[in-house]
mmCIF file of C-alpha atoms in Angstrom:
data_model
loop_
_atom_site.group_PDB
_atom_site.id
_atom_site.type_symbol
_atom_site.label_atom_id
_atom_site.label_comp_id
_atom_site.label_asym_id
_atom_site.label_seq_id
_atom_site.Cartn_x
_atom_site.Cartn_y
_atom_site.Cartn_z
ATOM 1 C CA UNK A 1 -12.553 -5.618 5.569
ATOM 2 C CA UNK A 2 -11.379 -7.645 2.017
ATOM 3 C CA UNK A 3 -12.089 -11.082 0.936
ATOM 4 C CA UNK A 4 -9.885 -13.483 2.680
ATOM 5 C CA UNK A 5 -9.678 -17.898 1.127
ATOM 6 C CA UNK A 6 -9.455 -20.148 3.856
ATOM 7 C CA UNK A 7 -7.683 -21.422 0.498
ATOM 8 C CA UNK A 8 -4.725 -18.728 1.246
ATOM 9 C CA UNK A 9 -3.958 -18.967 4.792
ATOM 10 C CA UNK A 10 -0.895 -17.200 4.149
ATOM 11 C CA UNK A 11 -2.640 -14.067 2.584
ATOM 12 C CA UNK A 12 -3.376 -12.099 6.265
ATOM 13 C CA UNK A 13 0.192 -12.751 7.153
ATOM 14 C CA UNK A 14 1.605 -11.278 4.080
ATOM 15 C CA UNK A 15 -1.187 -7.413 4.252
ATOM 16 C CA UNK A 16 0.717 -7.913 7.588
ATOM 17 C CA UNK A 17 4.057 -6.722 6.855
ATOM 18 C CA UNK A 18 2.389 -5.172 3.587
ATOM 19 C CA UNK A 19 0.201 -2.381 5.902
ATOM 20 C CA UNK A 20 3.868 -2.125 8.558
ATOM 21 C CA UNK A 21 5.509 -1.583 5.790
ATOM 22 C CA UNK A 22 2.478 1.570 4.173
ATOM 23 C CA UNK A 23 2.790 2.785 7.774
ATOM 24 C CA UNK A 24 7.148 2.953 7.617
ATOM 25 C CA UNK A 25 6.195 4.781 3.993
ATOM 26 C CA UNK A 26 4.333 7.552 5.489
ATOM 27 C CA UNK A 27 6.324 7.983 9.148
ATOM 28 C CA UNK A 28 10.147 8.671 7.223
ATOM 29 C CA UNK A 29 8.592 10.353 4.325
ATOM 30 C CA UNK A 30 7.012 12.813 6.545
ATOM 31 C CA UNK A 31 11.249 13.844 7.735
ATOM 32 C CA UNK A 32 12.300 13.087 4.830
ATOM 33 C CA UNK A 33 9.968 16.015 2.314
ATOM 34 C CA UNK A 34 10.599 18.054 5.239
ATOM 35 C CA UNK A 35 11.252 21.122 3.237
ATOM 36 C CA UNK A 36 13.925 22.556 4.095
ATOM 37 C CA UNK A 37 15.828 19.561 4.296
ATOM 38 C CA UNK A 38 17.098 19.369 7.653
ATOM 39 C CA UNK A 39 18.019 15.961 8.000
ATOM 40 C CA UNK A 40 21.905 14.701 8.440
ATOM 41 C CA UNK A 41 23.365 12.772 5.988
ATOM 42 C CA UNK A 42 22.974 9.561 7.512
ATOM 43 C CA UNK A 43 19.815 10.228 8.786
ATOM 44 C CA UNK A 44 19.085 10.270 5.340
ATOM 45 C CA UNK A 45 20.317 7.180 4.758
ATOM 46 C CA UNK A 46 18.414 5.892 7.046
ATOM 47 C CA UNK A 47 15.050 6.724 6.969
ATOM 48 C CA UNK A 48 15.571 6.233 3.073
ATOM 49 C CA UNK A 49 16.897 2.379 3.339
ATOM 50 C CA UNK A 50 13.153 1.795 5.878
ATOM 51 C CA UNK A 51 11.553 3.645 2.951
ATOM 52 C CA UNK A 52 13.092 1.978 0.587
ATOM 53 C CA UNK A 53 12.142 -2.051 1.674
ATOM 54 C CA UNK A 54 8.887 -0.519 3.124
ATOM 55 C CA UNK A 55 7.658 0.400 -0.849
ATOM 56 C CA UNK A 56 6.357 -3.061 -1.784
ATOM 57 C CA UNK A 57 3.835 -2.669 0.633
ATOM 58 C CA UNK A 58 0.860 -1.518 -1.907
ATOM 59 C CA UNK A 59 2.101 -3.425 -4.554
ATOM 60 C CA UNK A 60 1.832 -6.243 -1.637
ATOM 61 C CA UNK A 61 -1.226 -5.243 -1.465
ATOM 62 C CA UNK A 62 -2.609 -4.860 -4.915
ATOM 63 C CA UNK A 63 -1.487 -8.147 -5.740
ATOM 64 C CA UNK A 64 -3.513 -10.227 -2.795
ATOM 65 C CA UNK A 65 -6.282 -8.751 -3.644
ATOM 66 C CA UNK A 66 -5.774 -10.711 -6.900
ATOM 67 C CA UNK A 67 -4.873 -14.043 -5.351
ATOM 68 C CA UNK A 68 -7.532 -13.695 -3.887
ATOM 69 C CA UNK A 69 -10.285 -11.855 -6.018
ATOM 70 C CA UNK A 70 -9.632 -13.608 -8.816
ATOM 71 C CA UNK A 71 -10.025 -17.886 -9.775
ATOM 72 C CA UNK A 72 -13.195 -18.573 -8.619
ATOM 73 C CA UNK A 73 -16.041 -18.410 -11.908
ATOM 74 C CA UNK A 74 -18.760 -17.017 -9.258
ATOM 75 C CA UNK A 75 -17.416 -14.146 -9.456
ATOM 76 C CA UNK A 76 -17.265 -13.354 -13.316
ATOM 77 C CA UNK A 77 -21.307 -12.956 -12.192
ATOM 78 C CA UNK A 78 -22.064 -9.629 -11.750
ATOM 79 C CA UNK A 79 -25.078 -10.452 -8.451
ATOM 80 C CA UNK A 80 -25.420 -9.004 -4.668
ATOM 81 C CA UNK A 81 -22.000 -11.350 -4.188
ATOM 82 C CA UNK A 82 -20.683 -7.825 -5.952
ATOM 83 C CA UNK A 83 -21.790 -5.422 -4.882
ATOM 84 C CA UNK A 84 -21.155 -6.650 -1.065
ATOM 85 C CA UNK A 85 -17.849 -6.775 -2.309
ATOM 86 C CA UNK A 86 -18.082 -3.273 -3.352
ATOM 87 C CA UNK A 87 -20.311 -2.615 -0.408
ATOM 88 C CA UNK A 88 -16.792 -3.382 2.515
ATOM 89 C CA UNK A 89 -14.855 -0.847 0.363
ATOM 90 C CA UNK A 90 -17.270 1.595 -0.454
ATOM 91 C CA UNK A 91 -18.433 1.996 2.373
ATOM 92 C CA UNK A 92 -15.975 2.118 4.948
ATOM 93 C CA UNK A 93 -14.055 4.546 2.381
ATOM 94 C CA UNK A 94 -16.486 6.977 2.247
ATOM 95 C CA UNK A 95 -16.401 7.579 5.776
ATOM 96 C CA UNK A 96 -13.017 7.842 6.734
ATOM 97 C CA UNK A 97 -12.665 10.157 3.591
ATOM 98 C CA UNK A 98 -15.326 12.378 4.916
ATOM 99 C CA UNK A 99 -13.618 12.024 7.809
ATOM 100 C CA UNK A 100 -10.383 13.581 6.660
ATOM 101 C CA UNK A 101 -12.403 15.757 5.016
ATOM 102 C CA UNK A 102 -13.033 17.513 8.263
ATOM 103 C CA UNK A 103 -10.310 16.723 9.610
ATOM 104 C CA UNK A 104 -7.882 19.311 9.090
ATOM 105 C CA UNK A 105 -3.407 18.564 10.123
ATOM 106 C CA UNK A 106 -2.737 22.217 10.502
ATOM 107 C CA UNK A 107 -6.554 23.242 12.120
ATOM 108 C CA UNK A 108 -8.095 20.683 13.247
ATOM 109 C CA UNK A 109 -11.502 19.914 13.140
ATOM 110 C CA UNK A 110 -13.981 21.468 10.828
ATOM 111 C CA UNK A 111 -17.636 21.373 8.928
ATOM 112 C CA UNK A 112 -17.009 20.780 5.127
ATOM 113 C CA UNK A 113 -18.559 22.510 2.633
ATOM 114 C CA UNK A 114 -21.100 20.555 -0.479
ATOM 115 C CA UNK A 115 -18.387 20.856 -2.506
ATOM 116 C CA UNK A 116 -15.365 20.210 -0.626
ATOM 117 C CA UNK A 117 -17.614 16.446 0.506
ATOM 118 C CA UNK A 118 -18.219 16.898 -3.987
ATOM 119 C CA UNK A 119 -14.653 15.967 -3.900
ATOM 120 C CA UNK A 120 -14.597 12.473 -2.524
ATOM 121 C CA UNK A 121 -15.553 11.645 -6.061
ATOM 122 C CA UNK A 122 -12.936 13.239 -8.148
ATOM 123 C CA UNK A 123 -10.059 12.046 -5.989
ATOM 124 C CA UNK A 124 -8.879 15.698 -3.514
ATOM 125 C CA UNK A 125 -9.379 13.253 -0.034
ATOM 126 C CA UNK A 126 -5.929 12.195 0.980
ATOM 127 C CA UNK A 127 -2.773 11.548 -0.022
ATOM 128 C CA UNK A 128 -3.087 8.075 1.248
ATOM 129 C CA UNK A 129 -6.405 7.829 -0.320
ATOM 130 C CA UNK A 130 -4.776 6.756 -3.791
ATOM 131 C CA UNK A 131 -4.704 3.228 -3.606
ATOM 132 C CA UNK A 132 -8.843 2.786 -2.254
ATOM 133 C CA UNK A 133 -10.113 4.526 -5.485
ATOM 134 C CA UNK A 134 -7.451 2.221 -7.249
ATOM 135 C CA UNK A 135 -9.142 -0.882 -5.244
ATOM 136 C CA UNK A 136 -12.565 0.519 -5.750
ATOM 137 C CA UNK A 137 -11.766 0.217 -10.103
ATOM 138 C CA UNK A 138 -10.422 -3.369 -9.619
ATOM 139 C CA UNK A 139 -13.213 -4.091 -7.703
ATOM 140 C CA UNK A 140 -15.994 -3.096 -10.411
ATOM 141 C CA UNK A 141 -14.196 -4.748 -13.631
ATOM 142 C CA UNK A 142 -13.310 -8.637 -11.382
ATOM 143 C CA UNK A 143 -15.856 -10.122 -13.353
ATOM 144 C CA UNK A 144 -15.168 -9.507 -16.223
ATOM 145 C CA UNK A 145 -11.051 -9.931 -15.453
ATOM 146 C CA UNK A 146 -12.989 -12.891 -13.211
ATOM 147 C CA UNK A 147 -13.530 -14.748 -16.428
ATOM 148 C CA UNK A 148 -10.874 -12.932 -18.514
ATOM 149 C CA UNK A 149 -7.990 -15.352 -15.993
ATOM 150 C CA UNK A 150 -9.860 -18.119 -15.726
ATOM 151 C CA UNK A 151 -10.315 -18.958 -20.071
ATOM 152 C CA UNK A 152 -6.728 -18.412 -20.106
ATOM 153 C CA UNK A 153 -5.382 -20.277 -17.227
ATOM 154 C CA UNK A 154 -2.798 -19.240 -14.141
ATOM 155 C CA UNK A 155 0.572 -19.452 -16.220
ATOM 156 C CA UNK A 156 -1.072 -17.466 -19.053
ATOM 157 C CA UNK A 157 -2.098 -14.974 -16.985
ATOM 158 C CA UNK A 158 1.449 -15.181 -15.009
ATOM 159 C CA UNK A 159 2.375 -13.404 -18.504
ATOM 160 C CA UNK A 160 -0.413 -11.327 -18.991
ATOM 161 C CA UNK A 161 -0.108 -9.575 -15.409
ATOM 162 C CA UNK A 162 4.384 -9.692 -15.647
ATOM 163 C CA UNK A 163 3.775 -7.507 -20.050
ATOM 164 C CA UNK A 164 1.102 -5.114 -18.191
ATOM 165 C CA UNK A 165 3.469 -4.110 -15.526
ATOM 166 C CA UNK A 166 6.474 -3.895 -18.170
ATOM 167 C CA UNK A 167 4.049 -1.451 -20.264
ATOM 168 C CA UNK A 168 3.164 0.399 -17.422
ATOM 169 C CA UNK A 169 6.582 0.709 -15.882
ATOM 170 C CA UNK A 170 8.136 1.523 -19.539
ATOM 171 C CA UNK A 171 5.753 4.283 -19.650
ATOM 172 C CA UNK A 172 6.364 6.023 -15.858
ATOM 173 C CA UNK A 173 10.183 5.507 -17.190
ATOM 174 C CA UNK A 174 9.664 6.935 -20.488
ATOM 175 C CA UNK A 175 8.255 10.350 -18.870
ATOM 176 C CA UNK A 176 9.499 10.005 -15.381
ATOM 177 C CA UNK A 177 13.117 9.463 -16.831
ATOM 178 C CA UNK A 178 13.806 11.019 -19.803
ATOM 179 C CA UNK A 179 10.940 13.638 -19.618
ATOM 180 C CA UNK A 180 8.463 12.178 -22.344
ATOM 181 C CA UNK A 181 4.686 12.615 -22.137
ATOM 182 C CA UNK A 182 2.820 10.993 -24.306
ATOM 183 C CA UNK A 183 -0.767 11.624 -23.868
ATOM 184 C CA UNK A 184 -1.786 8.476 -26.491
ATOM 185 C CA UNK A 185 -1.664 6.797 -22.436
ATOM 186 C CA UNK A 186 -2.024 2.794 -23.333
ATOM 187 C CA UNK A 187 -4.102 2.476 -19.838
ATOM 188 C CA UNK A 188 -6.513 4.254 -20.230
ATOM 189 C CA UNK A 189 -9.015 1.758 -20.538
ATOM 190 C CA UNK A 190 -8.005 0.128 -17.642
ATOM 191 C CA UNK A 191 -6.581 0.762 -13.950
ATOM 192 C CA UNK A 192 -2.799 1.584 -13.863
ATOM 193 C CA UNK A 193 -1.861 -1.614 -11.461
ATOM 194 C CA UNK A 194 -4.690 -3.887 -13.389
ATOM 195 C CA UNK A 195 -1.087 -6.007 -13.387
ATOM 196 C CA UNK A 196 -0.028 -6.053 -10.173
ATOM 197 C CA UNK A 197 -3.651 -7.121 -9.717
ATOM 198 C CA UNK A 198 -3.171 -10.042 -12.426
ATOM 199 C CA UNK A 199 -0.559 -11.335 -11.418
ATOM 200 C CA UNK A 200 -1.049 -11.676 -7.541
ATOM 201 C CA UNK A 201 -3.194 -14.350 -9.326
ATOM 202 C CA UNK A 202 -0.712 -15.951 -11.531
ATOM 203 C CA UNK A 203 1.468 -16.497 -9.275
ATOM 204 C CA UNK A 204 -0.170 -18.148 -6.682
ATOM 205 C CA UNK A 205 -0.114 -22.006 -7.914
ATOM 206 C CA UNK A 206 4.050 -20.960 -8.089
ATOM 207 C CA UNK A 207 5.547 -23.090 -6.059
ATOM 208 C CA UNK A 208 8.683 -21.761 -4.512
ATOM 209 C CA UNK A 209 11.212 -23.351 -3.534
ATOM 210 C CA UNK A 210 14.452 -22.969 -1.364
ATOM 211 C CA UNK A 211 16.057 -22.669 -4.831
ATOM 212 C CA UNK A 212 13.608 -20.169 -6.137
ATOM 213 C CA UNK A 213 13.067 -18.498 -2.297
ATOM 214 C CA UNK A 214 17.060 -18.303 -2.385
ATOM 215 C CA UNK A 215 17.243 -15.467 -5.728
ATOM 216 C CA UNK A 216 14.804 -13.719 -5.380
ATOM 217 C CA UNK A 217 15.781 -12.373 -1.544
ATOM 218 C CA UNK A 218 18.938 -11.855 -3.883
ATOM 219 C CA UNK A 219 16.646 -10.028 -6.264
ATOM 220 C CA UNK A 220 15.298 -7.984 -4.121
ATOM 221 C CA UNK A 221 18.584 -6.443 -2.512
ATOM 222 C CA UNK A 222 19.924 -6.230 -5.481
ATOM 223 C CA UNK A 223 17.072 -4.083 -6.519
ATOM 224 C CA UNK A 224 16.458 -2.571 -3.249
ATOM 225 C CA UNK A 225 20.508 -1.701 -3.398
ATOM 226 C CA UNK A 226 19.322 -0.108 -7.070
ATOM 227 C CA UNK A 227 16.938 1.894 -5.867
ATOM 228 C CA UNK A 228 18.501 3.008 -3.451
ATOM 229 C CA UNK A 229 21.181 4.266 -5.212
ATOM 230 C CA UNK A 230 18.431 5.708 -7.380
ATOM 231 C CA UNK A 231 17.162 7.456 -4.864
ATOM 232 C CA UNK A 232 20.473 8.844 -4.001
ATOM 233 C CA UNK A 233 21.393 10.114 -6.603
ATOM 234 C CA UNK A 234 17.812 12.294 -7.403
ATOM 235 C CA UNK A 235 18.315 14.469 -4.574
ATOM 236 C CA UNK A 236 21.625 15.138 -3.900
ATOM 237 C CA UNK A 237 20.981 18.856 -4.623
ATOM 238 C CA UNK A 238 17.412 19.458 -4.644
ATOM 239 C CA UNK A 239 15.536 20.991 -1.975
ATOM 240 C CA UNK A 240 11.844 19.198 -1.586
ATOM 241 C CA UNK A 241 12.558 15.121 -1.648
ATOM 242 C CA UNK A 242 12.152 13.720 -5.135
ATOM 243 C CA UNK A 243 10.391 10.385 -4.502
ATOM 244 C CA UNK A 244 10.909 8.734 -7.974
ATOM 245 C CA UNK A 245 13.920 5.924 -7.429
ATOM 246 C CA UNK A 246 11.191 4.295 -4.995
ATOM 247 C CA UNK A 247 8.156 5.004 -7.232
ATOM 248 C CA UNK A 248 5.591 2.073 -7.640
ATOM 249 C CA UNK A 249 5.732 1.782 -10.911
ATOM 250 C CA UNK A 250 9.182 2.252 -11.209
ATOM 251 C CA UNK A 251 10.558 -1.045 -12.851
ATOM 252 C CA UNK A 252 12.963 -1.731 -10.268
ATOM 253 C CA UNK A 253 10.687 -0.912 -7.991
ATOM 254 C CA UNK A 254 7.917 -3.425 -9.255
ATOM 255 C CA UNK A 255 10.619 -6.219 -9.604
ATOM 256 C CA UNK A 256 11.248 -6.027 -5.901
ATOM 257 C CA UNK A 257 7.779 -6.799 -5.349
ATOM 258 C CA UNK A 258 6.838 -9.608 -6.640
ATOM 259 C CA UNK A 259 9.976 -10.889 -5.017
ATOM 260 C CA UNK A 260 8.932 -9.619 -1.754
ATOM 261 C CA UNK A 261 5.716 -11.934 -3.287
ATOM 262 C CA UNK A 262 7.462 -15.259 -3.607
ATOM 263 C CA UNK A 263 9.875 -14.512 -0.391
ATOM 264 C CA UNK A 264 6.305 -13.945 1.886
ATOM 265 C CA UNK A 265 4.251 -17.328 0.639
ATOM 266 C CA UNK A 266 4.942 -20.988 2.444
ATOM 267 C CA UNK A 267 7.729 -22.785 0.420
ATOM 268 C CA UNK A 268 5.210 -26.571 1.479
ATOM 269 C CA UNK A 269 2.630 -25.150 3.762
ATOM 270 C CA UNK A 270 0.363 -21.894 4.583
ATOM 271 C CA UNK A 271 2.215 -19.908 6.357
ATOM 272 C CA UNK A 272 -0.623 -19.481 8.987
ATOM 273 C CA UNK A 273 -1.550 -22.699 11.315
ATOM 274 C CA UNK A 274 -0.651 -24.026 15.038
ATOM 275 C CA UNK A 275 2.637 -23.951 14.385
ATOM 276 C CA UNK A 276 3.674 -21.101 12.977
ATOM 277 C CA UNK A 277 6.383 -18.383 14.890
ATOM 278 C CA UNK A 278 4.409 -16.515 17.388
ATOM 279 C CA UNK A 279 5.729 -13.168 15.009
ATOM 280 C CA UNK A 280 3.242 -15.014 11.610
ATOM 281 C CA UNK A 281 0.297 -15.432 13.831
ATOM 282 C CA UNK A 282 1.162 -11.482 15.249
ATOM 283 C CA UNK A 283 1.513 -10.366 11.429
ATOM 284 C CA UNK A 284 -1.674 -12.687 10.405
ATOM 285 C CA UNK A 285 -3.383 -9.876 13.111
ATOM 286 C CA UNK A 286 -2.518 -7.913 11.836
ATOM 287 C CA UNK A 287 -3.157 -8.377 8.568
ATOM 288 C CA UNK A 288 -6.694 -9.153 9.150
ATOM 289 C CA UNK A 289 -7.151 -5.446 10.545
ATOM 290 C CA UNK A 290 -5.360 -3.899 7.331
ATOM 291 C CA UNK A 291 -7.919 -1.882 5.700
ATOM 292 C CA UNK A 292 -8.902 -0.430 8.483
ATOM 293 C CA UNK A 293 -5.786 0.160 9.537
ATOM 294 C CA UNK A 294 -4.696 1.509 6.003
ATOM 295 C CA UNK A 295 -7.758 3.669 6.116
ATOM 296 C CA UNK A 296 -7.583 5.676 9.713
ATOM 297 C CA UNK A 297 -3.254 4.932 10.882
ATOM 298 C CA UNK A 298 -2.880 8.598 8.713
ATOM 299 C CA UNK A 299 -5.358 10.133 11.304
ATOM 300 C CA UNK A 300 -3.111 8.659 14.445
ATOM 301 C CA UNK A 301 0.401 10.045 12.452
ATOM 302 C CA UNK A 302 -0.937 13.745 11.892
ATOM 303 C CA UNK A 303 -2.646 14.018 15.186
ATOM 304 C CA UNK A 304 -0.311 12.590 17.036
ATOM 305 C CA UNK A 305 2.677 14.362 14.951
ATOM 306 C CA UNK A 306 1.168 17.180 15.927
ATOM 307 C CA UNK A 307 0.187 17.314 19.127
ATOM 308 C CA UNK A 308 4.031 15.255 20.545
ATOM 309 C CA UNK A 309 6.309 16.983 17.836
ATOM 310 C CA UNK A 310 5.204 19.360 16.224
ATOM 311 C CA UNK A 311 4.645 21.841 18.572
ATOM 312 C CA UNK A 312 7.353 19.725 20.798
ATOM 313 C CA UNK A 313 10.341 21.385 20.522
ATOM 314 C CA UNK A 314 12.218 19.478 23.213
ATOM 315 C CA UNK A 315 10.959 16.749 21.619
ATOM 316 C CA UNK A 316 12.079 17.740 18.548
ATOM 317 C CA UNK A 317 16.209 18.392 19.724
ATOM 318 C CA UNK A 318 16.435 15.992 22.406
ATOM 319 C CA UNK A 319 15.391 13.218 20.777
ATOM 320 C CA UNK A 320 16.598 11.762 17.087
ATOM 321 C CA UNK A 321 15.227 11.425 14.306
ATOM 322 C CA UNK A 322 16.501 8.169 13.454
ATOM 323 C CA UNK A 323 15.294 6.292 17.011
ATOM 324 C CA UNK A 324 11.908 8.089 16.732
ATOM 325 C CA UNK A 325 10.990 7.639 14.056
ATOM 326 C CA UNK A 326 11.440 3.511 14.684
ATOM 327 C CA UNK A 327 9.341 4.299 17.363
ATOM 328 C CA UNK A 328 6.835 5.645 15.894
ATOM 329 C CA UNK A 329 6.222 3.432 13.212
ATOM 330 C CA UNK A 330 5.955 0.564 16.443
ATOM 331 C CA UNK A 331 3.710 2.567 18.526
ATOM 332 C CA UNK A 332 1.339 4.127 14.969
ATOM 333 C CA UNK A 333 0.318 1.081 13.584
ATOM 334 C CA UNK A 334 -1.174 -0.661 16.976
ATOM 335 C CA UNK A 335 -3.039 2.529 17.809
ATOM 336 C CA UNK A 336 -4.556 2.042 14.279
ATOM 337 C CA UNK A 337 -4.411 -2.074 14.810
ATOM 338 C CA UNK A 338 -6.887 -0.579 18.562
ATOM 339 C CA UNK A 339 -8.879 2.133 16.345
ATOM 340 C CA UNK A 340 -9.939 -0.447 13.834
ATOM 341 C CA UNK A 341 -10.528 -3.201 16.522
ATOM 342 C CA UNK A 342 -12.098 -1.191 18.925
ATOM 343 C CA UNK A 343 -14.439 0.427 15.419
ATOM 344 C CA UNK A 344 -14.822 -3.580 14.410
ATOM 345 C CA UNK A 345 -15.991 -4.611 18.367
ATOM 346 C CA UNK A 346 -19.402 -1.927 17.839
ATOM 347 C CA UNK A 347 -22.702 -4.292 15.858
ATOM 348 C CA UNK A 348 -23.226 -0.893 14.323
ATOM 349 C CA UNK A 349 -19.917 1.010 13.677
ATOM 350 C CA UNK A 350 -17.747 -2.773 12.033
ATOM 351 C CA UNK A 351 -18.705 -1.785 8.481
ATOM 352 C CA UNK A 352 -17.086 1.212 8.587
ATOM 353 C CA UNK A 353 -13.278 -0.798 8.570
#
């Protein structure tokens, strides 16, 4: 249950797009990370294109969180509402972290030791929960960040967010492209993704015109082509998939994510209203349960693939991956949303999603 704001009604539909992208990434990477690779070149390109355009999902979540969480003077104070906002993240995260510790994709559910339970603290839980650790870090420093961005204003916050992203992207590039590692990390005092968070606040007052929207489409498409080209170059002769071309801190993906944010931001009115299209309303409905879907979808994915795909030779040989992947994306999204909705309807469990 991420914080909602009536002032930004379009945020729900944007979150719906973002969570669909996250599910798409995890489904596609289930096939891309197969070792040894068993995909035809055509299937590899198809899955890579889906992964590439979906990689904006997590940055969108971070920017949208900054859009709704920053800017109100009341959020600069550490009071009861501050701890309530933290609880909205910590309670469902703790529950689902324990679920993932108990569940093992290959061995089913089993009891865990105290040492494994303590893995929740140091981040050794499950691969997709890294994002929640980042959100917790951003929520912890929100009062300080909020006071800062209010003091400098939205336009200056846009510059600060862009500057932080540029520095983060530069450091990521020199480490992952030029293989130069330095212990003097510029960002130890801040969560790595603070740039996205602050940029979301700075971009919320941007008045999107048709011309700006067109530029965002062009930028998104150009960055996607570059990202795909990088990924193809990195994966020409490797046994395991190299994801650096699609990494959230890759400067190309950063530019693509900002373009996606602008593309989703309404031109002159909120995207969610009585006149909104059915697809917009559908994404808004999905977006309102996006945190629960994020937490639960990997469990749904792994259980589904374990029993319906990996252990079913007939399915593996009879259904092409290029067809199976889109179907799996839709089904896993719908099932995860259904799980989230069902849990939210039970009074004593609604805080778990």
